[in-house]
Coordinates of C-alpha atoms in Angstrom, one line a residue:
M151 CA 92.6 48.8 27.9
K152 CA 96.2 47.5 28.3
F153 CA 98.7 48.7 25.8
M154 CA 98.5 46.3 22.8
L155 CA 102.2 45.3 22.3
G156 CA 102.7 42.7 19.6
C157 CA 102.8 42.0 15.9
N158 CA 100.9 40.9 12.8
F159 CA 100.9 37.3 12.0
W160 CA 101.2 34.8 9.1
D161 CA 103.0 31.6 9.8
S162 CA 106.7 31.2 8.9
K163 CA 106.4 28.6 6.1
N164 CA 103.2 29.5 4.2
G165 CA 102.6 33.2 4.8
T166 CA 99.2 34.1 3.3
D167 CA 98.6 30.5 2.4
M168 CA 98.6 29.7 6.1
W169 CA 94.9 28.6 6.2
R170 CA 94.9 26.4 3.1
K171 CA 98.0 24.7 4.4
F172 CA 97.1 24.8 8.0
D173 CA 99.9 23.3 10.2
P174 CA 99.1 23.6 13.9
E175 CA 102.6 22.3 15.0
L176 CA 104.3 24.9 12.8
I177 CA 102.0 27.6 14.1
E178 CA 102.5 26.7 17.7
S179 CA 106.3 26.8 17.1
D180 CA 105.9 30.3 15.7
I181 CA 103.6 31.5 18.4
K182 CA 105.8 30.2 21.2
A183 CA 108.8 32.0 19.7
L184 CA 106.8 35.2 19.5
A185 CA 105.6 34.8 23.0
D186 CA 109.2 34.3 24.2
T187 CA 110.0 37.7 22.6
G188 CA 107.3 39.5 24.6
V189 CA 104.5 39.5 22.0
R190 CA 101.2 39.9 23.9
F191 CA 98.8 40.8 21.1
I192 CA 98.5 39.4 17.6
R193 CA 96.6 40.9 14.6
C194 CA 95.5 38.0 12.5
F195 CA 93.8 37.6 9.1
P196 CA 91.2 35.1 8.0
N197 CA 92.0 35.0 4.3
W198 CA 88.7 35.7 2.6
R199 CA 89.6 33.6 -0.4
D200 CA 90.1 30.5 1.9
F201 CA 87.3 31.0 4.4
Q202 CA 84.6 31.5 1.8
P203 CA 85.8 29.4 -1.2
V204 CA 82.8 30.1 -3.4
E205 CA 82.9 29.7 -7.2
K206 CA 80.2 30.6 -9.7
L207 CA 79.3 28.3 -12.6
Y208 CA 77.9 29.6 -15.8
Q209 CA 75.7 28.1 -18.5
W210 CA 74.6 28.9 -22.0
R211 CA 75.9 32.2 -23.3
G212 CA 77.6 32.9 -20.0
N213 CA 74.4 33.1 -17.9
D214 CA 74.7 32.4 -14.2
K215 CA 73.9 28.9 -13.1
C216 CA 74.8 28.5 -9.5
Y217 CA 77.3 28.9 -6.7
V218 CA 79.4 25.9 -5.7
D219 CA 82.4 25.0 -3.5
V220 CA 85.5 25.8 -5.4
E221 CA 87.2 22.5 -4.8
T222 CA 84.3 20.0 -5.3
E223 CA 82.1 22.1 -7.6
Q224 CA 79.2 20.7 -5.6
P225 CA 76.4 22.8 -4.1
L226 CA 77.3 24.8 -1.0
D227 CA 76.6 23.1 2.3
G228 CA 75.2 26.4 3.8
S229 CA 74.0 29.7 2.4
D230 CA 77.1 31.6 3.6
G231 CA 79.6 29.6 1.7
I232 CA 82.0 29.5 4.6
D233 CA 84.3 26.4 4.8
P234 CA 83.6 24.7 8.2
K235 CA 87.2 23.3 8.1
Q236 CA 88.6 26.8 8.2
I237 CA 86.4 27.8 11.1
E238 CA 87.9 24.8 13.1
N239 CA 91.4 25.9 12.0
F240 CA 90.8 29.4 13.2
K241 CA 89.5 28.1 16.6
N242 CA 92.6 25.9 16.9
F243 CA 94.8 29.0 16.1
A244 CA 93.0 31.0 18.7
K245 CA 93.5 28.2 21.3
I246 CA 97.2 28.1 20.5
C247 CA 97.5 31.8 21.1
E248 CA 95.5 31.6 24.3
K249 CA 97.9 28.9 25.5
Y250 CA 100.7 31.5 25.3
N251 CA 98.6 34.3 26.8
I252 CA 98.3 36.2 23.5
D253 CA 95.1 38.2 22.7
L254 CA 93.8 38.7 19.2
Q255 CA 92.7 41.5 17.0
V256 CA 90.9 39.8 14.0
S257 CA 90.8 41.7 10.7
I258 CA 87.7 40.2 9.2
V259 CA 87.4 41.1 5.5
T260 CA 91.0 40.2 4.6
G261 CA 90.6 40.6 0.8
W262 CA 93.8 42.6 0.4
M263 CA 97.2 41.7 1.7
S264 CA 100.7 42.8 0.9
G265 CA 99.9 44.0 -2.6
R266 CA 97.6 41.2 -3.7
L267 CA 93.8 40.7 -3.7
F268 CA 92.4 37.6 -1.9
V269 CA 88.7 37.3 -2.7
P270 CA 86.4 34.4 -3.3
P271 CA 86.6 33.1 -6.9
A272 CA 83.0 33.9 -7.5
I273 CA 83.6 37.6 -7.3
H274 CA 87.2 37.8 -8.5
D275 CA 86.2 40.4 -11.2
K276 CA 83.9 42.4 -8.9
N277 CA 84.6 45.6 -6.9
P278 CA 84.3 44.5 -3.3
I279 CA 83.5 48.1 -2.2
M280 CA 80.6 48.8 -4.5
D281 CA 79.4 45.7 -6.4
S282 CA 76.1 44.4 -5.0
E283 CA 77.0 40.7 -5.6
A284 CA 80.3 41.1 -3.8
L285 CA 78.6 43.0 -1.0
M286 CA 76.1 40.1 -0.6
W287 CA 79.0 37.6 -0.1
E288 CA 80.8 40.0 2.3
N289 CA 77.7 40.2 4.5
K290 CA 77.3 36.5 4.5
F291 CA 80.9 36.0 5.4
I292 CA 81.1 38.6 8.1
R293 CA 78.0 37.4 9.9
G294 CA 78.8 33.7 9.5
F295 CA 82.5 34.1 10.6
V296 CA 81.8 36.3 13.6
N297 CA 79.0 34.1 14.8
A298 CA 81.2 31.0 14.5
V299 CA 84.2 32.3 16.4
K300 CA 83.0 35.0 18.7
D301 CA 83.2 32.6 21.7
C302 CA 87.0 32.6 21.4
K303 CA 87.8 34.3 24.7
N304 CA 91.1 35.9 23.6
I305 CA 89.5 37.9 20.7
V306 CA 89.6 41.4 22.1
M307 CA 88.9 43.4 19.0
W308 CA 87.5 43.1 15.4
G309 CA 88.9 45.0 12.5
L310 CA 87.0 45.8 9.3
G311 CA 89.7 44.1 7.3
N312 CA 93.2 44.9 6.2
E313 CA 93.6 48.2 4.3
S314 CA 90.2 47.6 2.8
N315 CA 90.3 50.9 0.8
C316 CA 92.9 49.0 -1.3
M317 CA 90.4 46.3 -2.4
G318 CA 88.6 48.5 -4.9
P319 CA 87.7 52.1 -5.8
A320 CA 85.0 54.1 -4.1
N321 CA 83.6 56.7 -6.4
N322 CA 83.1 59.2 -3.7
R323 CA 82.9 59.8 0.1
Y324 CA 79.4 58.4 0.2
D325 CA 80.4 55.0 -1.2
A326 CA 83.3 54.8 1.3
Y327 CA 81.0 55.7 4.1
V328 CA 78.3 53.2 3.1
W329 CA 80.9 50.4 2.8
T330 CA 82.4 51.1 6.2
A331 CA 79.0 51.3 7.9
Y332 CA 77.8 48.2 6.1
V333 CA 80.7 46.1 7.4
R334 CA 80.7 47.6 10.8
N335 CA 76.9 47.0 11.2
A336 CA 77.2 43.4 10.1
I337 CA 79.9 42.8 12.7
K338 CA 77.9 44.6 15.5
A339 CA 74.7 42.8 14.6
T340 CA 76.4 39.5 15.3
D341 CA 78.7 40.6 18.2
P342 CA 77.9 43.9 19.8
S343 CA 80.3 43.3 22.7
R344 CA 83.7 44.0 21.1
P345 CA 85.2 47.2 19.6
I346 CA 86.0 47.6 15.9
S347 CA 89.1 49.1 14.4
S348 CA 89.2 50.9 11.0
S349 CA 92.5 49.5 9.7
M350 CA 92.6 51.5 6.5
H351 CA 95.6 52.6 4.4
G352 CA 96.8 56.1 4.2
L353 CA 93.8 58.3 5.2
E354 CA 93.9 62.0 4.8
A355 CA 92.2 65.1 6.2
N356 CA 90.0 65.7 3.2
E357 CA 86.3 65.8 2.6
Y358 CA 86.2 63.2 -0.2
G359 CA 86.9 59.5 -0.5
W360 CA 87.9 57.6 2.6
T361 CA 88.0 60.3 5.3
L362 CA 89.4 60.3 8.8
K363 CA 86.2 61.9 10.1
D364 CA 83.9 59.2 8.7
Q365 CA 86.1 56.3 9.9
G366 CA 86.2 57.8 13.4
E367 CA 82.4 58.3 13.4
I368 CA 81.8 54.6 12.4
C369 CA 84.6 52.7 14.1
D370 CA 85.8 52.6 17.7
Y371 CA 89.6 52.8 16.9
M372 CA 91.6 54.5 14.2
C373 CA 94.6 52.6 13.0
N374 CA 97.6 53.7 11.0
H375 CA 100.4 51.8 9.3
P376 CA 103.4 54.2 9.3
Y377 CA 106.5 52.8 7.7
V378 CA 109.5 54.7 6.5
S379 CA 107.6 55.3 3.3
R380 CA 106.7 57.9 0.7
S381 CA 103.0 57.5 1.5
L382 CA 103.8 59.3 4.8
N383 CA 106.4 61.6 3.2
N384 CA 108.7 59.8 5.5
D385 CA 111.3 58.4 3.2
I386 CA 113.6 61.4 3.3
D387 CA 115.8 61.1 6.4
L388 CA 117.7 58.1 7.9
M389 CA 115.5 55.5 9.5
N390 CA 116.7 56.2 13.0
K391 CA 116.8 60.0 12.8
M392 CA 114.2 62.6 13.5
R393 CA 111.5 62.8 10.9
S394 CA 111.6 59.0 10.3
T395 CA 111.4 58.4 14.1
V396 CA 108.8 60.9 15.0
F397 CA 106.4 61.1 11.9
P398 CA 104.7 57.8 12.9
T399 CA 103.6 59.4 16.2
V400 CA 102.6 62.5 14.4
Q401 CA 100.3 60.5 12.1
C402 CA 98.8 58.7 15.2
A403 CA 97.9 62.2 16.6
F404 CA 96.6 63.3 13.2
Y405 CA 94.3 60.3 13.0
A406 CA 93.1 60.5 16.6
D407 CA 92.5 64.3 16.6
L408 CA 90.8 64.4 13.2
G409 CA 89.0 61.1 13.5
G410 CA 87.9 61.7 17.1
K411 CA 88.8 58.2 18.3
P412 CA 92.0 56.7 19.8
T413 CA 94.6 55.3 17.5
I414 CA 96.4 52.0 17.4
L415 CA 99.8 51.9 15.6
E416 CA 98.7 48.7 13.9
E417 CA 101.6 48.1 11.5
Q418 CA 105.2 49.2 11.3
G419 CA 108.2 47.6 9.8
S420 CA 111.5 48.1 8.1
F421 CA 110.8 47.0 4.5
S422 CA 114.3 45.9 3.7
R423 CA 117.9 45.9 5.1
M424 CA 118.7 48.6 2.5
L425 CA 116.7 51.1 4.6
G426 CA 118.9 50.1 7.6
N427 CA 120.5 47.1 9.1
Q428 CA 118.8 45.2 11.9
E429 CA 120.3 47.4 14.7
V430 CA 118.9 50.4 12.9
A431 CA 115.5 48.7 12.6
A432 CA 115.6 48.0 16.3
D433 CA 116.3 51.7 17.0
F434 CA 113.3 52.6 14.9
A435 CA 111.0 50.1 16.8
R436 CA 112.3 51.1 20.2
I437 CA 111.6 54.8 19.9
N438 CA 108.2 54.2 18.3
M439 CA 107.1 52.0 21.2
F440 CA 108.1 54.7 23.7
S441 CA 106.6 57.5 21.6
S442 CA 103.3 55.6 21.1
L443 CA 102.9 55.0 24.8
A444 CA 103.7 58.6 25.6
H445 CA 101.2 60.0 23.1
N446 CA 98.3 57.8 24.3
V447 CA 98.4 55.5 21.3
K448 CA 96.7 52.3 22.4
G449 CA 99.0 49.8 20.9
Y450 CA 102.1 49.0 18.8
M451 CA 102.3 46.1 16.4
W452 CA 105.3 45.2 14.2
W453 CA 104.9 43.8 10.7
C454 CA 105.3 40.9 10.8
G455 CA 105.9 38.1 13.3
P456 CA 107.9 35.4 11.3
N457 CA 110.1 36.1 8.3
H458 CA 108.9 35.2 4.8
V459 CA 112.2 35.3 2.9
D460 CA 112.0 32.1 0.8
L461 CA 108.2 31.8 0.2
P462 CA 107.3 31.1 -3.4
N463 CA 103.6 32.0 -3.2
P464 CA 102.5 35.4 -4.4
P465 CA 102.7 38.2 -3.2
Y466 CA 106.2 37.4 -1.8
P467 CA 108.0 36.9 -5.1
W468 CA 106.5 40.1 -6.4
S469 CA 108.2 42.6 -4.1
M470 CA 111.4 42.7 -2.1
I471 CA 109.7 44.7 0.7
E472 CA 107.4 41.9 1.7
R473 CA 110.0 39.2 2.6
D474 CA 112.3 40.3 5.4
L475 CA 110.0 42.0 7.8
G476 CA 109.8 39.6 10.8
I477 CA 110.5 40.0 14.5
L478 CA 112.0 36.5 14.0
E479 CA 114.7 35.2 11.7
T480 CA 113.9 32.2 9.5
D481 CA 115.0 29.9 12.3
N482 CA 112.6 31.6 14.7
T483 CA 115.3 33.2 16.8
P484 CA 114.6 36.9 17.6
K485 CA 116.0 39.7 15.6
P486 CA 117.1 42.8 17.4
V487 CA 113.6 44.2 17.0
G488 CA 112.2 41.2 18.8
R489 CA 114.6 41.8 21.7
E490 CA 113.5 45.4 21.9
I491 CA 109.8 44.3 22.1
K492 CA 110.6 42.1 25.0
K493 CA 112.5 44.8 26.8
F494 CA 109.7 47.3 26.2
G495 CA 107.2 44.8 27.7
E496 CA 109.3 44.9 30.9
V497 CA 109.0 48.6 30.9
L498 CA 105.2 48.3 30.7
D499 CA 105.2 45.9 33.6
K500 CA 107.0 48.5 35.8
L501 CA 104.2 51.1 35.3
P502 CA 101.7 51.5 38.1
F503 CA 98.7 51.5 35.7
D504 CA 97.4 49.5 32.7
E505 CA 96.7 52.6 30.6
M506 CA 98.9 55.7 30.3
P507 CA 97.1 58.8 31.7
D508 CA 96.1 61.3 29.1
R509 CA 98.8 63.8 28.2
T510 CA 98.3 67.6 28.4
T511 CA 98.7 69.7 25.2
D512 CA 99.6 73.3 24.7
A513 CA 98.5 74.2 21.1
Y514 CA 96.3 73.4 18.2
I515 CA 97.5 73.3 14.6
M516 CA 94.7 74.6 12.5
L517 CA 94.7 72.8 9.1
T518 CA 93.1 74.8 6.3
D519 CA 91.9 74.3 2.8
G520 CA 94.3 75.0 0.0
V521 CA 97.3 73.4 1.7
D522 CA 98.8 69.9 1.9
K523 CA 97.3 69.3 5.4
W524 CA 99.5 66.4 6.3
G525 CA 102.6 68.0 4.8
V526 CA 102.5 71.3 6.6
G527 CA 100.8 69.9 9.7
S528 CA 103.4 67.2 10.3
I529 CA 106.2 69.8 10.0
A530 CA 104.4 72.2 12.3
Y531 CA 103.9 69.4 14.9
V532 CA 107.6 68.6 15.1
L533 CA 108.8 72.2 15.1
G534 CA 106.3 72.9 17.9
N535 CA 107.7 70.0 20.0
Q536 CA 111.2 71.2 19.4
A537 CA 110.1 74.5 20.9
G538 CA 108.6 72.7 23.9
I539 CA 105.0 72.8 22.7
D540 CA 102.9 69.6 22.6
C541 CA 100.3 70.0 19.8
R542 CA 97.0 68.7 18.6
F543 CA 95.3 69.0 15.2
T544 CA 92.0 70.6 14.2
V545 CA 90.5 71.6 10.8
S546 CA 89.0 74.9 9.8
N547 CA 85.5 73.7 9.3
D548 CA 85.2 72.4 12.9
P549 CA 84.4 74.5 16.0
V550 CA 87.6 76.2 17.4
P551 CA 88.7 74.4 20.6
N552 CA 90.0 76.3 23.5
S553 CA 93.8 76.5 23.6
K554 CA 96.7 78.7 24.7
L555 CA 98.2 78.8 21.2
Y556 CA 96.9 78.4 17.7
I557 CA 99.3 77.6 14.8
V558 CA 98.0 78.2 11.3
P559 CA 100.7 76.8 9.0
S560 CA 101.5 78.0 5.4
L561 CA 98.2 79.6 4.5
A562 CA 97.6 79.3 0.8
G563 CA 94.8 79.6 -1.7
W564 CA 91.6 81.7 -2.1
S565 CA 89.1 80.0 0.2
V566 CA 91.2 78.8 3.1
L567 CA 89.4 79.4 6.3
H568 CA 85.8 79.3 7.3
Q569 CA 84.7 82.5 9.0
R570 CA 83.9 80.5 12.2
A571 CA 87.6 79.4 12.4
W572 CA 89.2 82.7 11.6
W573 CA 87.0 84.7 13.9
G574 CA 86.9 81.9 16.4
M575 CA 90.6 82.1 16.9
R576 CA 90.5 85.9 16.8
D577 CA 88.0 85.8 19.7
K578 CA 90.1 83.3 21.7
V579 CA 93.0 85.7 21.4
R580 CA 91.0 88.8 22.2
D581 CA 88.9 87.5 25.1
N582 CA 91.0 84.6 26.5
G583 CA 94.5 85.9 26.0
A584 CA 95.5 83.2 23.6
T585 CA 98.4 83.5 21.1
M586 CA 98.1 82.9 17.3
L587 CA 100.8 82.3 14.8
V588 CA 100.0 82.6 11.1
T589 CA 102.6 81.6 8.5
Y590 CA 101.9 82.8 5.0
D591 CA 102.0 81.3 1.5
G592 CA 100.0 83.8 -0.6
S593 CA 96.4 83.2 0.7
Q594 CA 93.7 85.8 0.7
L595 CA 93.1 87.1 4.2
S596 CA 90.5 89.4 5.7
D597 CA 90.9 91.7 8.8
V598 CA 94.6 92.2 8.0
E599 CA 94.8 95.7 9.5
D600 CA 92.7 94.9 12.5
M601 CA 94.0 91.5 13.5
L602 CA 97.6 91.7 12.2
G603 CA 98.3 95.4 12.6
L604 CA 99.7 95.4 9.0
T605 CA 98.8 96.9 5.7
S606 CA 99.6 95.3 2.4
Y607 CA 100.7 97.0 -0.8
G608 CA 100.2 93.8 -2.8
I609 CA 101.5 90.3 -3.5
L610 CA 104.3 89.6 -5.9
K611 CA 103.9 86.0 -7.1
K612 CA 107.4 85.6 -8.5
G613 CA 109.1 83.0 -6.3
M614 CA 112.3 84.2 -4.8
N615 CA 114.9 83.8 -2.1
H616 CA 115.2 86.5 0.7
K617 CA 117.5 87.0 3.6
G618 CA 115.8 88.0 6.9
K619 CA 117.3 89.4 10.1
F620 CA 115.5 87.5 12.9
P621 CA 115.8 87.7 16.7
F622 CA 117.9 84.6 16.6
G623 CA 120.1 85.6 13.6
E624 CA 120.1 85.8 9.8
M625 CA 118.4 83.2 7.7
E626 CA 117.7 82.7 4.0
Y627 CA 114.2 81.7 3.0
W628 CA 112.0 81.1 0.0
V629 CA 108.7 82.7 -0.8
N630 CA 106.2 81.7 -3.5
A631 CA 104.2 84.8 -3.0
D632 CA 105.9 87.9 -1.7
A633 CA 103.5 90.1 0.3
K634 CA 104.7 93.7 0.6
L635 CA 103.8 94.7 4.1
E636 CA 104.1 97.7 6.4
S637 CA 103.2 98.0 10.1
I638 CA 100.3 100.1 11.2
G639 CA 100.5 99.0 14.8
A640 CA 102.3 95.7 14.9
E641 CA 105.7 95.3 16.5
V642 CA 108.1 94.4 13.7
L643 CA 110.4 91.6 14.9
A644 CA 112.2 90.9 11.6
T645 CA 112.6 92.4 8.1
N646 CA 114.4 91.2 5.0
E647 CA 117.1 92.8 2.8
E648 CA 114.3 94.9 1.1
G649 CA 113.1 96.2 4.5
N650 CA 109.9 94.3 4.1
V651 CA 108.1 92.9 7.2
V652 CA 108.9 89.2 7.6
L653 CA 107.9 88.6 11.3
S654 CA 105.5 90.8 13.3
K655 CA 103.7 90.7 16.7
H656 CA 100.4 92.5 17.3
K657 CA 98.7 93.0 20.6
Y658 CA 95.1 92.0 20.1
G659 CA 92.8 92.3 23.1
K660 CA 94.3 90.1 25.9
G661 CA 96.5 88.2 23.5
Y662 CA 98.9 88.4 20.6
I663 CA 98.9 87.5 16.9
Y664 CA 102.2 86.7 15.2
F665 CA 102.5 86.8 11.4
L666 CA 105.4 85.1 9.5
N667 CA 105.6 86.3 5.9
M668 CA 106.9 83.1 4.6
P669 CA 105.6 79.5 4.1
L670 CA 107.9 78.0 6.7
E671 CA 106.3 74.6 6.9
Q672 CA 105.7 74.2 3.2
N673 CA 109.3 75.0 2.5
L674 CA 110.5 72.1 4.8
I675 CA 108.2 69.4 3.6
N676 CA 110.6 67.7 1.2
K677 CA 114.0 68.9 2.6
A678 CA 116.3 66.5 4.4
C679 CA 117.7 67.0 7.9
V680 CA 115.5 70.0 8.7
F681 CA 115.1 68.8 12.3
D682 CA 118.8 68.4 13.0
D683 CA 120.9 71.3 14.2
T684 CA 118.8 74.0 12.5
D685 CA 117.0 77.2 13.6
Y686 CA 113.6 76.6 12.0
Y687 CA 112.0 75.7 15.4
K688 CA 113.1 79.1 16.8
F689 CA 110.2 80.8 15.0
Y690 CA 107.9 78.7 17.2
S691 CA 110.0 79.3 20.3
I692 CA 109.4 83.0 19.9
V693 CA 105.6 82.6 20.0
A694 CA 105.7 79.9 22.6
E695 CA 107.5 81.7 25.3
D696 CA 104.4 82.5 27.4
V697 CA 103.0 79.0 26.8
V698 CA 106.0 76.9 28.0
K699 CA 106.9 79.0 31.0
D700 CA 104.2 77.4 33.2
K701 CA 104.9 73.8 32.2
V702 CA 106.2 71.4 34.9
L703 CA 109.0 70.1 32.6
V704 CA 110.3 71.3 29.2
S705 CA 113.1 69.8 27.2
K706 CA 115.6 72.3 26.0
N707 CA 117.3 69.7 23.8
T708 CA 115.6 69.8 20.5
Q709 CA 116.2 66.1 19.9
I710 CA 114.4 65.1 23.1
F711 CA 110.6 65.7 23.4
A712 CA 108.7 65.3 26.6
T713 CA 105.0 64.6 27.2
L714 CA 103.3 65.4 30.5
H715 CA 100.6 63.3 32.1
P716 CA 98.8 64.4 35.3
Y717 CA 98.8 61.4 37.7
N718 CA 97.7 61.1 41.3
D719 CA 99.3 64.1 43.1
G720 CA 102.0 64.8 40.5
V721 CA 102.9 64.6 36.8
L722 CA 104.4 61.7 34.8
A723 CA 106.9 62.8 32.2
V724 CA 108.0 60.7 29.3
A725 CA 111.1 62.0 27.6
M726 CA 112.1 60.6 24.2
N727 CA 115.3 60.9 22.2
Y728 CA 114.4 60.8 18.5
S729 CA 118.0 60.9 17.3
N730 CA 120.5 58.2 16.5
V731 CA 123.0 59.2 19.1
E732 CA 122.9 59.5 22.8
Q733 CA 121.6 62.9 23.9
K734 CA 122.2 64.9 27.1
C735 CA 119.1 65.8 29.0
D736 CA 118.5 69.6 29.4
F737 CA 115.2 70.0 31.3
A738 CA 113.7 73.2 32.6
I739 CA 111.7 72.1 35.6
K740 CA 109.1 74.5 37.1
E741 CA 110.1 76.2 40.3
G742 CA 108.9 74.3 43.3
W743 CA 108.8 70.9 41.4
E744 CA 111.3 68.1 41.3
I745 CA 111.8 64.6 39.8
A746 CA 110.7 62.5 42.7
E747 CA 111.1 59.1 41.0
V748 CA 112.8 57.7 38.0
I749 CA 110.5 54.9 36.8
H750 CA 112.7 54.1 33.8
G751 CA 115.9 55.4 32.3
E752 CA 118.2 58.2 33.5
T753 CA 118.0 61.9 34.1
D754 CA 121.3 63.0 32.8
S755 CA 121.2 61.4 29.3
I756 CA 119.0 59.2 27.1
G757 CA 120.4 56.7 24.7
K758 CA 119.8 56.8 20.9
C759 CA 116.2 56.3 20.0
D760 CA 115.2 55.6 23.6
G761 CA 113.0 56.9 26.3
A762 CA 112.8 57.7 30.0
I763 CA 109.9 57.9 32.4
Y764 CA 109.9 60.2 35.4
F765 CA 107.4 61.1 38.2
L766 CA 107.4 64.8 39.3
K767 CA 105.9 66.2 42.4
K768 CA 105.9 69.5 44.2
K769 CA 108.7 69.8 46.7

């Protein structure tokens, strides 16, 4: 599949009222302007309220009488309640997009949009996720709509809806699973030929509610919506500096690895000019396009196409973050973000393939119970990359995948690791020569003497600062639970001012197990600027030494990450500068290899929030 470069779309003058005030000339003007900025894919939304305008009439004592058309109050023309005029409007919209070579991802059950519900009047007081009457009308709408428009050639993908988990509560995981499967099956029963995206809001690695694993099982593509927002714990650093610039990619990996399906970065925007001016927003978009491509994300879509600054219809007056999000200004001239999309399309056109070859990875981050999985996992992912390690995620109740390195971040709680995970990693270390790093936040652990080469004299849960002497220098650190440890075979790499073991290395079979007696990742979750000129990544560098030495290319500049992609008789490398200043390249290239071709960018430096693409071959 070609990289889906584009945006989400509501027209410039009506926004979410686009269908009820359908204006083909206006829409064509908007679409042409977007095509001129390099938009190739559009995610569009058949507003459920407008496409199925069904009202319910009541009689004596509020008893149901019948369903009618909301405008005429006359009996429905068909059993599905779909307005045939809106079907024609949608087909016209699709033809306009096709005229400008734009393909469509259609989010079918658009009952939630930008902070407002849009449901048929007949079910305005029903829960669309669980109420049987609402589900009946959803099924009728899905089958009727898909059947009516599936012949539009430029529809390449269906979506369940738009952040459908915001439409109403699911009491438990089973309700969420059933709704997802119900909608997916209704789509597939009518059109089995196209893939389906999940398109949910803010999924987590839990075993309740709307889970990544369930969405991946049912849908063909995972989709995330990573803004500079608190929902991603990404509203801490500046919009065009590391954390803000890299966390969207980390979430893409989080979704793909734990959901088991490829991810599309389906929405991203700047919220307001208070977060950053238009040049800063362009920095943010540029690096995220490069980073998405490099990490095998299948597409990148900005929110939104046109601007909606002056619209009077809700939800636009309700929230300042819904108004100034476009690629285009109100006069349909491109913002700096739009110009970056066009330039990135030109980069895509230079590539000798339609789909980026899979990247190779070096480590798995083992996410355990008892911790903030996204919080500690995202920090671990970035620290790993700063140390030259490209990471993937796994969870402790899944089989342990093969890897050179396992990172178990900030272990906390009583029941944290399934025996299969703990012993599975142990066996990979002992038998395969893998390396394991465990960072510690007071959890209960078995096999301490055998696996870690340490003995414990207890845990003091006092919460305190310590100063440790590490191989790279002194550092103050915080512990919630202070484990009093002594070596009984482990090599002690660092102690604190009390002489307590802080960092150890234990030979175990063919490999090594490192133990860091502090919750490194947990300590950094809510701290600003932790990925700037700091030493935190050096803990990972110590354990990664044997892993990175055999890589074809490693970035020694901690603001530049590099992904590696085997291709033909060599390796593609994508190098990305996640900082807001130009960075000098400092690459360690494996002996006997060289950069044979620069496909994009330079080899001596990379501009702020920018990327470069190289092809390496053996000499």
